[in-house]
Structure formats: structure tokens, C-alpha cells
């Protein structure tokens, strides 16, 4: 899936490459690249809207531009300046992870400028509670392991969707959970995001040895294509500064790719800012409200029971409460947090049992919500239409989103 951040500035000088970005109901596909190769589908997240897929994937495909390596630096730079944007510097970072420490014990900053002329950079824009971002992590880890000694640096630009994702301790926890070894920069104010003209999670910008953005991929998918672009950039680096060129083996081919299906239920938000799918209450209203379940409920509409305190980003229980949602999907995910509160998960009125996601105990059909993160509640082999019910008995359970796969 693709998450889009609605209302930000358009792309800074890159619209000539992205005019066919093709967004509808929260999903888009687009690539910009150097060299040859086919195009795969890419799904990325655009917040503030529901999920869905573009009607015409072919419209999202942007042709690559082939640029031969030129050894004369002035000529090479002049040619690239006609074709590509220079990568902007990281703006107003709120923190650093995996960058080493200064003598005083503080985290050492990392910049694009210090790597220009030395490294090829893959800048990965992500946020840790986003399932679309999480599905790209195995590829990023594999690329870092394979290419870090051949001149590739990956920088994770963590740009938060929710307020809890601004907390560096939460991000450090996620980096540890996902076993990310490469540097991370907290872009809490969206400063670098806006400088790039970005609107999506995840998004990958490939920056070559001369500091130009030579490949750009929105969303999931096209991993073999992205890796081939990395290899081409590393080959150019080897010819320019010396060193060993990467072998042509594509490690992404060894990683099973998640297959995105059409027609799945949209992403559902609990907070007043984006809770247009609330079926038994007035969307857009904050404050404490008691909800009563209607006799008739329709698919893809959120229903609450009990008393909830709704803020702009989430809805929090004030006592015993329930959540109902009828969906079409294979997997169900929820972004939530609570101080160690257990909830029981039901599927079609029966404890979820064998269909439990990895965060749910299949014996008890319960999940303990603690950290601010994405929880995997239901996992099945086939897509189907089902109803999830979540029963919470305590105050303090904070629900942010449902997403589906």
C-alpha cells in the first residue's frame, strides 16, 4: 500500500518525472530511474485518505533515463545537472540513531554533504508504525549487508505520522526490533520531507556519487529494479573513485515479496481528524462520547461500543468497550497503544484462535497492547469478508488505525 501525506507542497523541481504519479484513494505507483530495466508495481502510503489501488497501473510508469559514465568530472556534472535534481541536505534533524557518538556522548550527525563524492546513498523515507514501510525492511537490510562495503550508505529518514512516532525512544525501540543497522535521522518537523517535495511513505531516493537523485521509487514493490539501480550507481562510483564493482546477483530475488491485492478494505482512522468512516457517531468531533451499536452494520464502516475519549489522532477507552469492523482482506493490522492492557479478538463472532496474527495468543485469542506500534491481529491464507470484534475491559486503550493486507 501507499500512504500519502495530503496537503504538503508539490515536488520541488521533480514534477517533470512524476507527472504520472496516479493517486486514488491513498495508493500510487511511480518510479524514476537511471539505466534500463522493467517496471514493477509500487504501493505506498498516503495518509489522510483511505486505501485502494490506481485504476491504471501503466499510467504510473515513468521511463528511465540512461546516463553513461563520463570520467571528466566537469562534463559529467554538467550532463547530470540537465537531467536530475541535486539531493537536498538533511534539514532540521530532531535526532540520530546508528550514527556513532561524539566525544561528549551525544549522537553524531550525518549529512548528505559528508558522503558526496564518497558514497552512493539510498535515502529511505519511512515511519515505524506503517505496514507498507515494514514490508520493505527485509530488502533494505539485505541491501545494506551486501553493499555497505562497496560504497552504499542507507539513511533512514523517519518522518512520523503520529505524535508518538516523534519520541526518539520509541524510534530506537523500533530500530532495534527491526534489526536496522544503518543510520536513522528523525525528521519530526517534515523539513527534509518537504524539501524533497515528498508526499508518501515509504519512498526511496537513490543519490549517486555526485549527489544527484538518479532513481526514485514510491512505495512497495520493484525491488529487483531498485537493486539494479543501486548496482549501476555503485559501478559508476567504482569507476570514478576506484574500488570493486558489485556483482550482478540480485539479492532481492531471494526474498518472498508480499502480493498486494485489489479491492481490500481501506485504511480506517479512529482519530477525529480522519474518522470519516465512523458509522455510529459524528465524524470530526473530539471529546468523550458513549456509543451504542446499531442493529444493522455495513462493511468498511467503523462501529464503536462503550465510552470513548476521541482526540485528533486516536480514540481512547474510558472503561469497557468494543470495536466492530467488517472487512475484505487476508490480514488485519492495528496501530494502538495501552499500558499493558489485554484485549480479546473475535472473528465472525468466534475467538480468533487459529487465525490469530503473530501478536495474538491463539490459545486465548488475546493480545496485550503495550508499546505504541502496529499490532498484527488476524492472518489468513485467503482473502475473505469477515468481521473483527475487539473487546477491551479497561480504560486507557488507545486506537489509531486499522490497515488490511
Coordinates of N, CA and C in Angstrom, one line a residue, residues 96-269:
X96 N 19.4 11.4 15.9 CA 20.1 10.5 15.1 C 20.2 9.1 15.8
X97 N 20.2 8.1 15.1 CA 20.3 6.7 15.6 C 21.3 6.0 14.7
X98 N 22.1 5.1 15.2 CA 23.1 4.3 14.4 C 24.1 5.2 13.7
X99 N 24.4 6.4 14.2 CA 25.4 7.2 13.5 C 26.7 7.4 14.3
X100 N 26.8 6.6 15.4 CA 28.0 6.8 16.3 C 27.8 7.9 17.2
X101 N 28.8 8.2 18.1 CA 28.7 9.2 19.1 C 29.8 10.2 19.1
X102 N 29.6 11.4 19.5 CA 30.6 12.4 19.7 C 31.4 12.1 21.0
X103 N 32.5 12.8 21.2 CA 33.2 12.6 22.5 C 32.4 12.9 23.7
X104 N 31.4 13.8 23.6 CA 30.6 14.1 24.8 C 29.4 13.1 25.0
X105 N 29.4 12.1 24.1 CA 28.3 11.1 24.3 C 27.1 11.3 23.5
X106 N 26.9 12.5 22.8 CA 25.8 12.7 22.0 C 25.9 12.0 20.7
X107 N 24.8 11.8 20.0 CA 24.8 11.1 18.7 C 25.4 12.0 17.7
X108 N 26.3 11.4 16.8 CA 27.0 12.2 15.8 C 26.0 12.4 14.6
X109 N 25.9 13.6 14.1 CA 25.1 13.9 13.0 C 25.6 13.2 11.7
X110 N 24.7 13.0 10.8 CA 25.1 12.6 9.5 C 24.5 13.5 8.4
X111 N 25.3 13.8 7.4 CA 24.8 14.7 6.4 C 25.0 14.1 5.0
X112 N 24.3 14.7 4.0 CA 24.5 14.3 2.6 C 25.8 14.8 2.1
X113 N 26.2 16.0 2.5 CA 27.4 16.6 2.1 C 28.6 15.8 2.4
X114 N 28.7 15.2 3.6 CA 29.9 14.5 4.0 C 30.1 13.2 3.2
X115 N 29.0 12.7 2.6 CA 29.1 11.5 1.9 C 29.2 11.7 0.4
X116 N 28.9 12.9 -0.1 CA 29.0 13.2 -1.5 C 30.5 13.1 -2.0
X117 N 30.6 12.4 -3.1 CA 32.0 12.1 -3.6 C 32.6 10.9 -3.0
X118 N 31.9 10.3 -2.0 CA 32.5 9.1 -1.4 C 31.5 7.9 -1.5
X119 N 30.2 8.1 -1.3 CA 29.3 7.1 -1.2 C 28.1 7.3 -2.1
X120 N 27.5 6.2 -2.4 CA 26.1 6.2 -3.0 C 25.2 6.1 -1.9
X121 N 24.1 6.9 -1.9 CA 23.2 6.9 -0.7 C 21.8 6.5 -1.2
X122 N 21.2 5.6 -0.4 CA 19.8 5.3 -0.6 C 19.0 5.9 0.6
X123 N 18.3 6.9 0.3 CA 17.5 7.6 1.4 C 16.1 7.0 1.4
X124 N 15.8 6.4 2.6 CA 14.5 5.7 2.7 C 13.6 6.5 3.7
X125 N 12.5 7.0 3.1 CA 11.6 7.7 4.0 C 10.6 6.7 4.5
X126 N 10.4 6.7 5.8 CA 9.5 5.7 6.5 C 9.0 6.2 7.8
X127 N 8.1 5.5 8.4 CA 7.6 5.7 9.7 C 7.3 4.4 10.3
X128 N 7.6 4.1 11.6 CA 7.7 2.7 12.0 C 6.4 2.0 12.2
X129 N 5.3 2.7 12.3 CA 4.0 2.0 12.5 C 3.3 1.7 11.2
X130 N 3.9 2.1 10.1 CA 3.4 1.9 8.7 C 3.7 0.5 8.2
X131 N 2.6 -0.3 7.9 CA 2.8 -1.7 7.5 C 3.5 -1.7 6.1
X132 N 3.2 -0.7 5.3 CA 3.8 -0.6 3.9 C 5.3 -0.4 4.1
X133 N 5.8 0.4 5.0 CA 7.2 0.6 5.3 C 7.8 -0.7 5.8
X134 N 7.1 -1.3 6.7 CA 7.7 -2.5 7.3 C 7.9 -3.6 6.3
X135 N 7.1 -3.7 5.3 CA 7.3 -4.7 4.3 C 8.5 -4.5 3.4
X136 N 9.1 -3.3 3.4 CA 10.3 -3.1 2.6 C 11.5 -3.3 3.4
X137 N 11.4 -3.5 4.7 CA 12.6 -3.6 5.6 C 13.5 -4.8 5.3
X138 N 13.0 -6.0 5.0 CA 13.9 -7.1 4.6 C 14.8 -6.8 3.5
X139 N 14.3 -6.0 2.5 CA 15.1 -5.7 1.3 C 16.2 -4.7 1.7
X140 N 15.8 -3.7 2.5 CA 16.8 -2.7 3.0 C 17.9 -3.3 3.8
X141 N 17.6 -4.2 4.7 CA 18.6 -4.9 5.5 C 19.5 -5.8 4.6
X142 N 18.9 -6.5 3.6 CA 19.7 -7.3 2.7 C 20.6 -6.4 1.8
X143 N 20.1 -5.3 1.3 CA 21.0 -4.4 0.5 C 22.1 -3.8 1.4
X144 N 21.8 -3.5 2.6 CA 22.9 -2.9 3.5 C 24.0 -3.9 3.7
X145 N 23.5 -5.2 4.0 CA 24.5 -6.2 4.3 C 25.4 -6.5 3.1
X146 N 24.8 -6.5 1.9 CA 25.5 -6.8 0.7 C 26.4 -5.7 0.2
X147 N 25.9 -4.5 0.2 CA 26.6 -3.4 -0.5 C 27.3 -2.3 0.4
X148 N 27.2 -2.4 1.7 CA 27.8 -1.4 2.6 C 29.3 -1.3 2.4
X149 N 29.9 -2.4 2.1 CA 31.4 -2.4 1.9 C 31.8 -2.1 0.5
X150 N 30.8 -1.8 -0.4 CA 31.1 -1.5 -1.8 C 30.7 -0.1 -2.1
X151 N 30.4 0.7 -1.0 CA 30.2 2.1 -1.2 C 28.8 2.6 -1.0
X152 N 27.8 1.7 -0.6 CA 26.5 2.1 -0.3 C 26.2 2.5 1.1
X153 N 25.6 3.7 1.3 CA 25.1 4.1 2.6 C 23.6 4.2 2.5
X154 N 22.9 3.6 3.4 CA 21.4 3.7 3.5 C 21.2 4.7 4.7
X155 N 20.4 5.7 4.5 CA 19.9 6.6 5.6 C 18.4 6.5 5.7
X156 N 17.9 6.1 6.8 CA 16.5 6.0 7.1 C 16.1 7.4 7.5
X157 N 15.1 8.0 6.8 CA 14.6 9.3 7.2 C 13.2 9.1 7.8
X158 N 13.2 9.0 9.2 CA 12.0 8.6 9.9 C 11.1 9.9 10.1
X159 N 10.0 9.9 9.3 CA 9.1 11.1 9.3 C 7.8 10.6 9.9
X160 N 7.4 11.1 11.1 CA 6.3 10.5 11.9 C 4.9 10.8 11.3
X161 N 4.0 9.8 11.4 CA 2.6 10.0 11.0 C 1.9 10.4 12.3
X162 N 2.2 9.8 13.4 CA 1.5 10.0 14.7 C 2.5 10.7 15.7
X163 N 1.9 11.3 16.7 CA 2.8 12.1 17.6 C 3.7 11.1 18.4
X164 N 3.3 9.9 18.7 CA 4.2 9.0 19.5 C 5.4 8.6 18.7
X165 N 5.3 8.8 17.3 CA 6.5 8.4 16.5 C 7.5 9.5 16.5
X166 N 7.3 10.6 17.2 CA 8.3 11.7 17.3 C 9.3 11.4 18.4
X167 N 8.9 10.5 19.3 CA 9.7 10.2 20.5 C 10.9 9.3 20.1
X168 N 12.1 9.8 20.3 CA 13.3 9.0 19.8 C 13.4 7.7 20.5
X169 N 12.9 7.6 21.8 CA 13.0 6.3 22.4 C 12.1 5.3 21.7
X170 N 10.9 5.7 21.3 CA 10.1 4.8 20.5 C 10.7 4.4 19.2
X171 N 11.3 5.3 18.5 CA 12.0 5.0 17.3 C 13.2 4.1 17.5
X172 N 14.0 4.3 18.6 CA 15.1 3.5 18.9 C 14.6 2.0 19.2
X173 N 13.4 1.9 19.9 CA 12.9 0.6 20.1 C 12.5 -0.1 18.8
X174 N 11.9 0.6 17.8 CA 11.5 0.1 16.6 C 12.8 -0.3 15.7
X175 N 13.8 0.5 15.7 CA 15.0 0.2 15.0 C 15.6 -1.1 15.5
X176 N 15.6 -1.2 16.9 CA 16.1 -2.5 17.5 C 15.2 -3.7 17.1
X177 N 13.9 -3.5 17.1 CA 13.0 -4.6 16.8 C 13.2 -5.1 15.3
X178 N 13.4 -4.1 14.4 CA 13.5 -4.4 13.0 C 15.0 -4.8 12.6
X179 N 15.9 -4.7 13.6 CA 17.3 -5.0 13.4 C 17.9 -4.2 12.3
X180 N 17.6 -2.9 12.3 CA 18.2 -1.9 11.4 C 19.6 -1.5 11.8
X181 N 20.6 -1.7 11.0 CA 21.9 -1.3 11.4 C 22.4 0.0 10.8
X182 N 21.7 0.5 9.8 CA 22.1 1.7 9.0 C 21.6 2.9 9.8
X183 N 22.2 4.1 9.5 CA 21.8 5.3 10.2 C 20.4 5.8 10.0
X184 N 19.9 6.4 11.0 CA 18.5 6.9 11.0 C 18.5 8.4 11.4
X185 N 17.7 9.2 10.7 CA 17.6 10.6 11.0 C 16.1 10.8 11.3
X186 N 15.8 11.5 12.5 CA 14.4 11.8 12.8 C 14.0 13.2 12.1
X187 N 13.1 13.1 11.2 CA 12.6 14.3 10.5 C 11.2 14.7 11.1
X188 N 11.2 15.0 12.4 CA 10.0 15.2 13.1 C 9.2 16.4 12.6
X189 N 9.8 17.4 12.1 CA 9.1 18.6 11.6 C 8.9 18.5 10.1
X190 N 9.1 17.4 9.4 CA 8.9 17.2 8.0 C 9.8 18.1 7.2
X191 N 10.9 18.6 7.7 CA 11.7 19.6 7.0 C 12.3 19.0 5.7
X192 N 13.0 17.9 5.9 CA 13.6 17.2 4.7 C 12.5 16.7 3.8
X193 N 11.5 16.1 4.3 CA 10.3 15.6 3.6 C 9.8 16.7 2.6
X194 N 9.6 17.9 3.1 CA 9.1 19.0 2.3 C 10.2 19.5 1.3
X195 N 11.4 19.5 1.7 CA 12.5 19.9 0.8 C 12.5 19.0 -0.4
X196 N 12.2 17.7 -0.2 CA 12.2 16.8 -1.3 C 10.9 16.9 -2.1
X197 N 9.9 17.5 -1.5 CA 8.6 17.6 -2.2 C 7.9 16.2 -2.1
X198 N 8.1 15.5 -1.0 CA 7.6 14.2 -0.9 C 6.2 14.2 -0.3
X199 N 5.4 13.2 -0.6 CA 4.0 13.0 0.0 C 3.7 11.6 0.4
X200 N 4.7 10.7 0.4 CA 4.4 9.3 0.6 C 5.3 8.6 1.6
X201 N 4.7 7.6 2.2 CA 5.5 6.5 2.9 C 5.2 5.2 2.3
X202 N 6.2 4.3 2.1 CA 7.6 4.7 2.0 C 8.0 5.3 0.7
X203 N 9.2 5.9 0.6 CA 9.7 6.4 -0.6 C 11.3 6.3 -0.5
X204 N 11.9 5.9 -1.7 CA 13.3 5.7 -1.7 C 13.9 6.6 -2.8
X205 N 14.9 7.4 -2.4 CA 15.6 8.2 -3.3 C 17.1 7.7 -3.4
X206 N 17.5 7.4 -4.6 CA 18.9 6.9 -4.8 C 19.8 8.1 -5.2
X207 N 20.8 8.4 -4.4 CA 21.7 9.5 -4.7 C 23.0 9.0 -5.1
X208 N 23.5 9.5 -6.3 CA 24.7 8.9 -6.8 C 25.9 9.6 -6.2
X209 N 27.1 9.2 -6.7 CA 28.4 9.6 -6.2 C 28.6 11.1 -6.3
X210 N 27.9 11.7 -7.2 CA 28.0 13.2 -7.4 C 26.9 14.0 -6.7
X211 N 26.0 13.3 -5.9 CA 25.0 13.9 -5.2 C 23.7 14.2 -5.9
X212 N 23.4 13.5 -7.0 CA 22.2 13.7 -7.8 C 21.2 12.6 -7.5
X213 N 19.9 12.9 -7.5 CA 18.9 11.9 -7.3 C 18.7 11.2 -8.7
X214 N 19.2 10.0 -8.8 CA 19.1 9.3 -10.1 C 18.1 8.2 -10.2
X215 N 17.5 7.9 -9.1 CA 16.4 6.9 -9.1 C 15.5 7.2 -7.9
X216 N 14.2 7.0 -8.1 CA 13.2 7.4 -7.2 C 12.0 6.5 -7.2
X217 N 11.8 5.8 -6.1 CA 10.6 4.8 -6.1 C 9.7 5.1 -5.0
X218 N 8.4 5.2 -5.3 CA 7.3 5.4 -4.4 C 6.8 4.0 -4.0
X219 N 6.8 3.7 -2.7 CA 6.0 2.6 -2.2 C 6.7 1.2 -2.2
X220 N 5.9 0.2 -2.1 CA 6.4 -1.2 -2.1 C 6.7 -1.6 -3.5
X221 N 7.3 -2.8 -3.7 CA 7.5 -3.4 -5.0 C 8.7 -2.9 -5.7
X222 N 8.9 -3.5 -6.9 CA 10.0 -3.1 -7.8 C 11.4 -3.3 -7.1
X223 N 11.5 -4.3 -6.3 CA 12.7 -4.4 -5.5 C 13.9 -4.8 -6.4
X224 N 13.7 -5.7 -7.4 CA 14.8 -6.1 -8.3 C 15.2 -4.8 -9.1
X225 N 14.2 -4.0 -9.5 CA 14.6 -2.8 -10.3 C 15.4 -1.8 -9.4
X226 N 15.0 -1.7 -8.2 CA 15.7 -0.8 -7.3 C 17.1 -1.3 -7.1
X227 N 17.2 -2.6 -6.8 CA 18.6 -3.1 -6.6 C 19.5 -2.9 -7.8
X228 N 18.9 -3.1 -9.0 CA 19.7 -2.9 -10.2 C 20.1 -1.5 -10.3
X229 N 19.3 -0.5 -9.9 CA 19.7 0.9 -10.0 C 20.8 1.1 -9.0
X230 N 20.8 0.5 -7.8 CA 21.8 0.6 -6.8 C 23.1 0.1 -7.4
X231 N 23.1 -1.1 -8.1 CA 24.3 -1.7 -8.7 C 24.9 -0.8 -9.7
X232 N 24.0 -0.1 -10.5 CA 24.6 0.8 -11.6 C 25.2 2.0 -10.9
X233 N 24.6 2.5 -9.9 CA 25.2 3.7 -9.2 C 26.6 3.3 -8.5
X234 N 26.6 2.1 -8.0 CA 27.9 1.6 -7.4 C 29.0 1.3 -8.4
X235 N 28.5 0.8 -9.6 CA 29.5 0.6 -10.7 C 30.1 2.0 -11.1
X236 N 29.3 3.0 -11.2 CA 29.8 4.3 -11.6 C 30.7 4.8 -10.5
X237 N 30.3 4.6 -9.3 CA 31.2 5.0 -8.2 C 32.6 4.4 -8.3
X238 N 32.6 3.1 -8.5 CA 33.8 2.3 -8.6 C 34.7 2.9 -9.8
X239 N 34.1 3.3 -10.9 CA 34.9 3.8 -12.0 C 35.4 5.2 -11.7
X240 N 34.6 6.0 -10.9 CA 35.0 7.4 -10.6 C 36.1 7.4 -9.5
X241 N 35.8 6.7 -8.4 CA 36.7 6.9 -7.2 C 37.6 5.6 -7.0
X242 N 37.4 4.6 -7.8 CA 38.1 3.3 -7.6 C 37.4 2.4 -6.7
X243 N 37.8 1.2 -6.7 CA 37.1 0.2 -5.9 C 36.5 -0.9 -6.7
X244 N 36.0 -1.9 -6.0 CA 35.4 -3.1 -6.6 C 34.0 -2.8 -7.0
X245 N 33.6 -3.2 -8.2 CA 32.2 -3.1 -8.6 C 31.4 -4.3 -8.0
X246 N 30.1 -4.0 -7.8 CA 29.3 -5.1 -7.2 C 29.0 -6.2 -8.3
X247 N 28.9 -7.4 -7.8 CA 28.4 -8.5 -8.7 C 27.0 -8.3 -9.1
X248 N 26.6 -8.9 -10.2 CA 25.2 -8.7 -10.7 C 24.1 -9.5 -10.1
X249 N 24.5 -10.3 -9.0 CA 23.4 -11.1 -8.3 C 22.4 -10.1 -7.7
X250 N 21.2 -10.4 -7.8 CA 20.1 -9.6 -7.3 C 19.6 -10.3 -6.0
X251 N 20.0 -9.8 -4.8 CA 19.6 -10.5 -3.6 C 18.1 -10.3 -3.3
X252 N 17.5 -9.3 -3.9 CA 16.0 -9.1 -3.7 C 15.2 -10.3 -4.2
X253 N 15.8 -11.0 -5.2 CA 15.1 -12.2 -5.8 C 14.9 -13.3 -4.8
X254 N 15.7 -13.3 -3.8 CA 15.7 -14.4 -2.8 C 14.7 -14.1 -1.7
X255 N 14.1 -12.9 -1.6 CA 13.2 -12.6 -0.6 C 11.7 -12.7 -1.1
X256 N 10.9 -13.4 -0.4 CA 9.5 -13.5 -0.9 C 8.8 -12.2 -0.8
X257 N 8.2 -11.8 -1.9 CA 7.5 -10.5 -2.0 C 6.1 -10.6 -1.6
X258 N 5.6 -9.6 -0.8 CA 4.2 -9.6 -0.4 C 3.4 -9.2 -1.7
X259 N 2.3 -9.9 -1.9 CA 1.5 -9.7 -3.1 C 0.3 -8.9 -2.7
X260 N 0.2 -7.6 -3.1 CA -0.9 -6.7 -2.8 C -2.1 -7.1 -3.7
X261 N -3.2 -7.2 -3.1 CA -4.5 -7.5 -3.8 C -5.3 -6.2 -4.0
X262 N -6.1 -6.2 -5.0 CA -7.0 -5.1 -5.3 C -8.3 -5.4 -4.5
X263 N -9.0 -4.3 -4.2 CA -10.4 -4.4 -3.6 C -10.4 -4.7 -2.1
X264 N -9.2 -4.5 -1.4 CA -9.2 -4.7 0.0 C -9.9 -3.5 0.7
X265 N -10.3 -3.8 2.0 CA -10.8 -2.7 2.7 C -9.9 -1.5 2.9
X266 N -10.4 -0.3 3.0 CA -9.5 0.9 3.1 C -8.9 1.0 4.5
X267 N -7.9 1.8 4.6 CA -7.4 2.1 5.9 C -8.4 2.9 6.7
X268 N -8.5 2.6 8.0 CA -9.5 3.2 8.8 C -8.9 4.0 10.0
X269 N -9.2 5.2 10.2 CA -8.7 6.0 11.3 C -9.7 6.2 12.4

